[in-house]
Amino acid sequence: MEARAIQRTVRQSARKMRLVIDQIRGQAVPQAYAILRFSKKLAAKQIHKVLKSAVANAEQRALRENTALDVDQLRVKYAVVNEGPTLKRFTPAAMGRATPIKKRTSHVEIHVEGDAESRAPKATPAKAGAKAEVVAKGKRPKAAKKKKAAARKTKKKAGK
């Protein structure tokens, strides 16, 4: 289940909002809510509104399609802040001149999707008699290490 929400022309610069949006990208929705709630940045309030809207859109889509949806299983799949139109204003300066003021705006877009890990079936070995290689996090089987080392040596020889 995927849903999105977009808020256009937020009256804050995209550069400031990206500092907050980078923290929630890829996070689970409840964790993203917590990050936004305790952030001191003003941008967190606007981003919280957009995230809340994206979650509500996912719930409505699930109702329309008559499927079950657990909001706690949603993740922030895509979160981006783009520049919006700049409001150009002028203020008086010395000797009758005017200096420009750029009031920047931004567009916030957030996509949420259901957690695929809980729905995906567990992988089984291709052959019944084949031994399934269990690869621990950060470790490779010895055969894979040897193949990679051999490939590196042949690249070095070809490069010389």
Tab-separated table of C-alpha atoms in Angstrom:
chain	number	residue	atom	x	y	z
A	1	MET	CA	0.000	0.000	0.000
A	2	GLU	CA	1.499	3.298	-1.068
A	3	ALA	CA	0.184	6.812	-0.560
A	4	ARG	CA	1.577	10.294	-0.923
A	5	ALA	CA	0.978	13.858	0.186
A	6	ILE	CA	2.322	17.122	-1.216
A	7	GLN	CA	2.273	20.578	0.322
A	8	ARG	CA	3.178	23.388	-2.024
A	9	THR	CA	4.569	26.859	-1.347
A	10	VAL	CA	5.498	26.433	2.299
A	11	ARG	CA	6.919	29.767	3.483
A	12	GLN	CA	10.326	28.452	4.484
A	13	SER	CA	13.463	27.881	2.454
A	14	ALA	CA	14.077	24.405	1.081
A	15	ARG	CA	17.578	24.385	2.528
A	16	LYS	CA	16.273	24.688	6.097
A	17	MET	CA	13.528	22.113	5.550
A	18	ARG	CA	15.923	19.538	4.089
A	19	LEU	CA	17.751	19.362	7.426
A	20	VAL	CA	14.600	17.909	8.999
A	21	ILE	CA	13.342	15.798	6.079
A	22	ASP	CA	16.692	13.969	5.885
A	23	GLN	CA	16.145	12.691	9.430
A	24	ILE	CA	12.824	10.960	8.690
A	25	ARG	CA	13.573	9.501	5.253
A	26	GLY	CA	13.372	5.681	5.468
A	27	GLN	CA	12.055	5.653	9.045
A	28	ALA	CA	8.928	3.922	10.328
A	29	VAL	CA	5.990	6.319	10.643
A	30	PRO	CA	5.725	6.205	14.482
A	31	GLN	CA	9.457	6.879	14.762
A	32	ALA	CA	9.190	9.724	12.225
A	33	TYR	CA	6.378	11.264	14.269
A	34	ALA	CA	8.601	11.137	17.368
A	35	ILE	CA	11.537	12.743	15.553
A	36	LEU	CA	9.336	15.546	14.250
A	37	ARG	CA	7.606	16.136	17.577
A	38	PHE	CA	10.832	16.656	19.504
A	39	SER	CA	12.689	18.597	16.825
A	40	LYS	CA	13.418	22.245	17.608
A	41	LYS	CA	13.239	23.247	13.945
A	42	LEU	CA	10.212	25.192	12.738
A	43	ALA	CA	10.189	23.070	9.572
A	44	ALA	CA	9.258	20.002	11.645
A	45	LYS	CA	5.745	21.354	12.171
A	46	GLN	CA	5.076	21.686	8.424
A	47	ILE	CA	6.623	18.301	7.643
A	48	HIS	CA	4.545	16.711	10.421
A	49	LYS	CA	1.386	17.998	8.717
A	50	VAL	CA	2.425	16.483	5.384
A	51	LEU	CA	3.338	13.131	6.972
A	52	LYS	CA	0.009	13.031	8.798
A	53	SER	CA	-1.778	13.713	5.505
A	54	ALA	CA	0.150	10.934	3.718
A	55	VAL	CA	-0.823	8.433	6.449
A	56	ALA	CA	-4.473	9.522	6.212
A	57	ASN	CA	-4.315	9.080	2.425
A	58	ALA	CA	-2.983	5.534	2.930
A	59	GLU	CA	-5.853	4.751	5.318
A	60	GLN	CA	-8.431	6.070	2.856
A	61	ARG	CA	-6.895	4.103	0.019
A	62	ALA	CA	-7.028	0.930	2.128
A	63	LEU	CA	-10.696	1.576	2.861
A	64	ARG	CA	-11.459	2.077	-0.844
A	65	GLU	CA	-9.625	-1.123	-1.808
A	66	ASN	CA	-11.108	-2.981	1.190
A	67	THR	CA	-7.712	-4.116	2.487
A	68	ALA	CA	-6.326	-4.233	6.017
A	69	LEU	CA	-3.771	-1.583	6.924
A	70	ASP	CA	-1.718	-1.216	10.091
A	71	VAL	CA	-0.500	2.380	10.362
A	72	ASP	CA	2.397	1.298	12.597
A	73	GLN	CA	3.755	-0.827	9.738
A	74	LEU	CA	4.028	2.127	7.328
A	75	ARG	CA	7.444	3.523	6.398
A	76	VAL	CA	8.520	6.813	4.848
A	77	LYS	CA	9.577	5.552	1.435
A	78	TYR	CA	10.269	8.880	-0.291
A	79	ALA	CA	10.604	12.306	1.273
A	80	VAL	CA	11.877	15.327	-0.607
A	81	VAL	CA	11.801	19.111	-0.371
A	82	ASN	CA	12.075	21.116	-3.588
A	83	GLU	CA	12.314	24.847	-4.114
A	84	GLY	CA	9.086	26.703	-4.767
A	85	PRO	CA	8.544	30.139	-6.281
A	86	THR	CA	10.517	32.957	-4.671
A	87	LEU	CA	8.622	36.062	-3.579
A	88	LYS	CA	10.673	39.109	-4.515
A	89	ARG	CA	10.297	42.177	-2.315
A	90	PHE	CA	12.300	45.378	-1.882
A	91	THR	CA	13.265	47.428	1.146
A	92	PRO	CA	14.571	51.002	1.237
A	93	ALA	CA	18.336	51.459	1.477
A	94	ALA	CA	20.702	54.384	1.869
A	95	MET	CA	20.814	57.252	-0.645
A	96	GLY	CA	17.411	56.508	-2.169
A	97	ARG	CA	18.246	53.004	-3.317
A	98	ALA	CA	16.337	49.759	-2.795
A	99	THR	CA	17.737	46.364	-1.827
A	100	PRO	CA	16.026	43.130	-2.798
A	101	ILE	CA	14.599	40.639	-0.290
A	102	LYS	CA	13.994	37.087	-1.467
A	103	LYS	CA	11.282	35.282	0.464
A	104	ARG	CA	11.854	31.672	-0.444
A	105	THR	CA	9.210	28.955	-0.532
A	106	SER	CA	9.395	25.185	-0.896
A	107	HIS	CA	7.356	22.137	-1.893
A	108	VAL	CA	7.277	19.120	0.483
A	109	GLU	CA	6.463	15.659	-0.888
A	110	ILE	CA	6.239	12.492	1.221
A	111	HIS	CA	5.398	8.938	0.093
A	112	VAL	CA	4.590	6.222	2.631
A	113	GLU	CA	4.262	2.507	1.971
A	114	GLY	CA	3.330	-0.611	3.890
A	115	ASP	CA	6.188	-2.639	5.337
A	116	ALA	CA	7.030	-5.309	2.727
A	117	GLU	CA	8.981	-7.493	5.172
A	118	SER	CA	5.925	-8.579	7.140
A	119	ARG	CA	3.981	-9.587	4.002
A	120	ALA	CA	6.754	-11.242	1.956
A	121	PRO	CA	7.055	-15.037	2.191
A	122	LYS	CA	10.368	-16.401	3.438
A	123	ALA	CA	12.818	-17.486	0.742
A	124	THR	CA	13.478	-21.202	0.272
A	125	PRO	CA	16.484	-22.890	-1.379
A	126	ALA	CA	16.223	-23.549	-5.129
A	127	LYS	CA	16.924	-27.271	-4.828
A	128	ALA	CA	15.570	-29.574	-2.137
A	129	GLY	CA	19.000	-31.134	-1.441
A	130	ALA	CA	20.889	-27.844	-1.736
A	131	LYS	CA	22.360	-26.347	1.361
A	132	ALA	CA	21.064	-22.821	2.021
A	133	GLU	CA	23.883	-20.366	2.580
A	134	VAL	CA	23.235	-18.316	5.627
A	135	VAL	CA	25.075	-15.046	5.399
A	136	ALA	CA	25.487	-13.194	8.655
A	137	LYS	CA	25.263	-9.420	8.572
A	138	GLY	CA	28.554	-8.052	7.304
A	139	LYS	CA	30.069	-11.501	6.580
A	140	ARG	CA	30.302	-13.453	3.345
A	141	PRO	CA	30.864	-17.187	2.800
A	142	LYS	CA	34.499	-18.103	2.069
A	143	ALA	CA	33.710	-19.100	-1.529
A	144	ALA	CA	32.284	-15.645	-2.260
A	145	LYS	CA	35.350	-13.968	-0.726
A	146	LYS	CA	37.696	-16.034	-2.905
A	147	LYS	CA	35.740	-15.196	-6.078
A	148	LYS	CA	35.779	-11.479	-5.278
A	149	ALA	CA	39.532	-11.526	-4.547
A	150	ALA	CA	40.208	-13.359	-7.838
A	151	ALA	CA	38.118	-10.807	-9.745
A	152	ARG	CA	40.123	-7.951	-8.185
A	153	LYS	CA	43.431	-9.551	-9.211
A	154	THR	CA	42.311	-9.962	-12.827
A	155	LYS	CA	41.172	-6.306	-12.918
A	156	LYS	CA	44.569	-5.125	-11.665
A	157	LYS	CA	46.383	-7.234	-14.293
A	158	ALA	CA	44.117	-5.946	-17.068
A	159	GLY	CA	44.643	-2.325	-15.940
A	160	LYS	CA	48.498	-2.603	-16.049
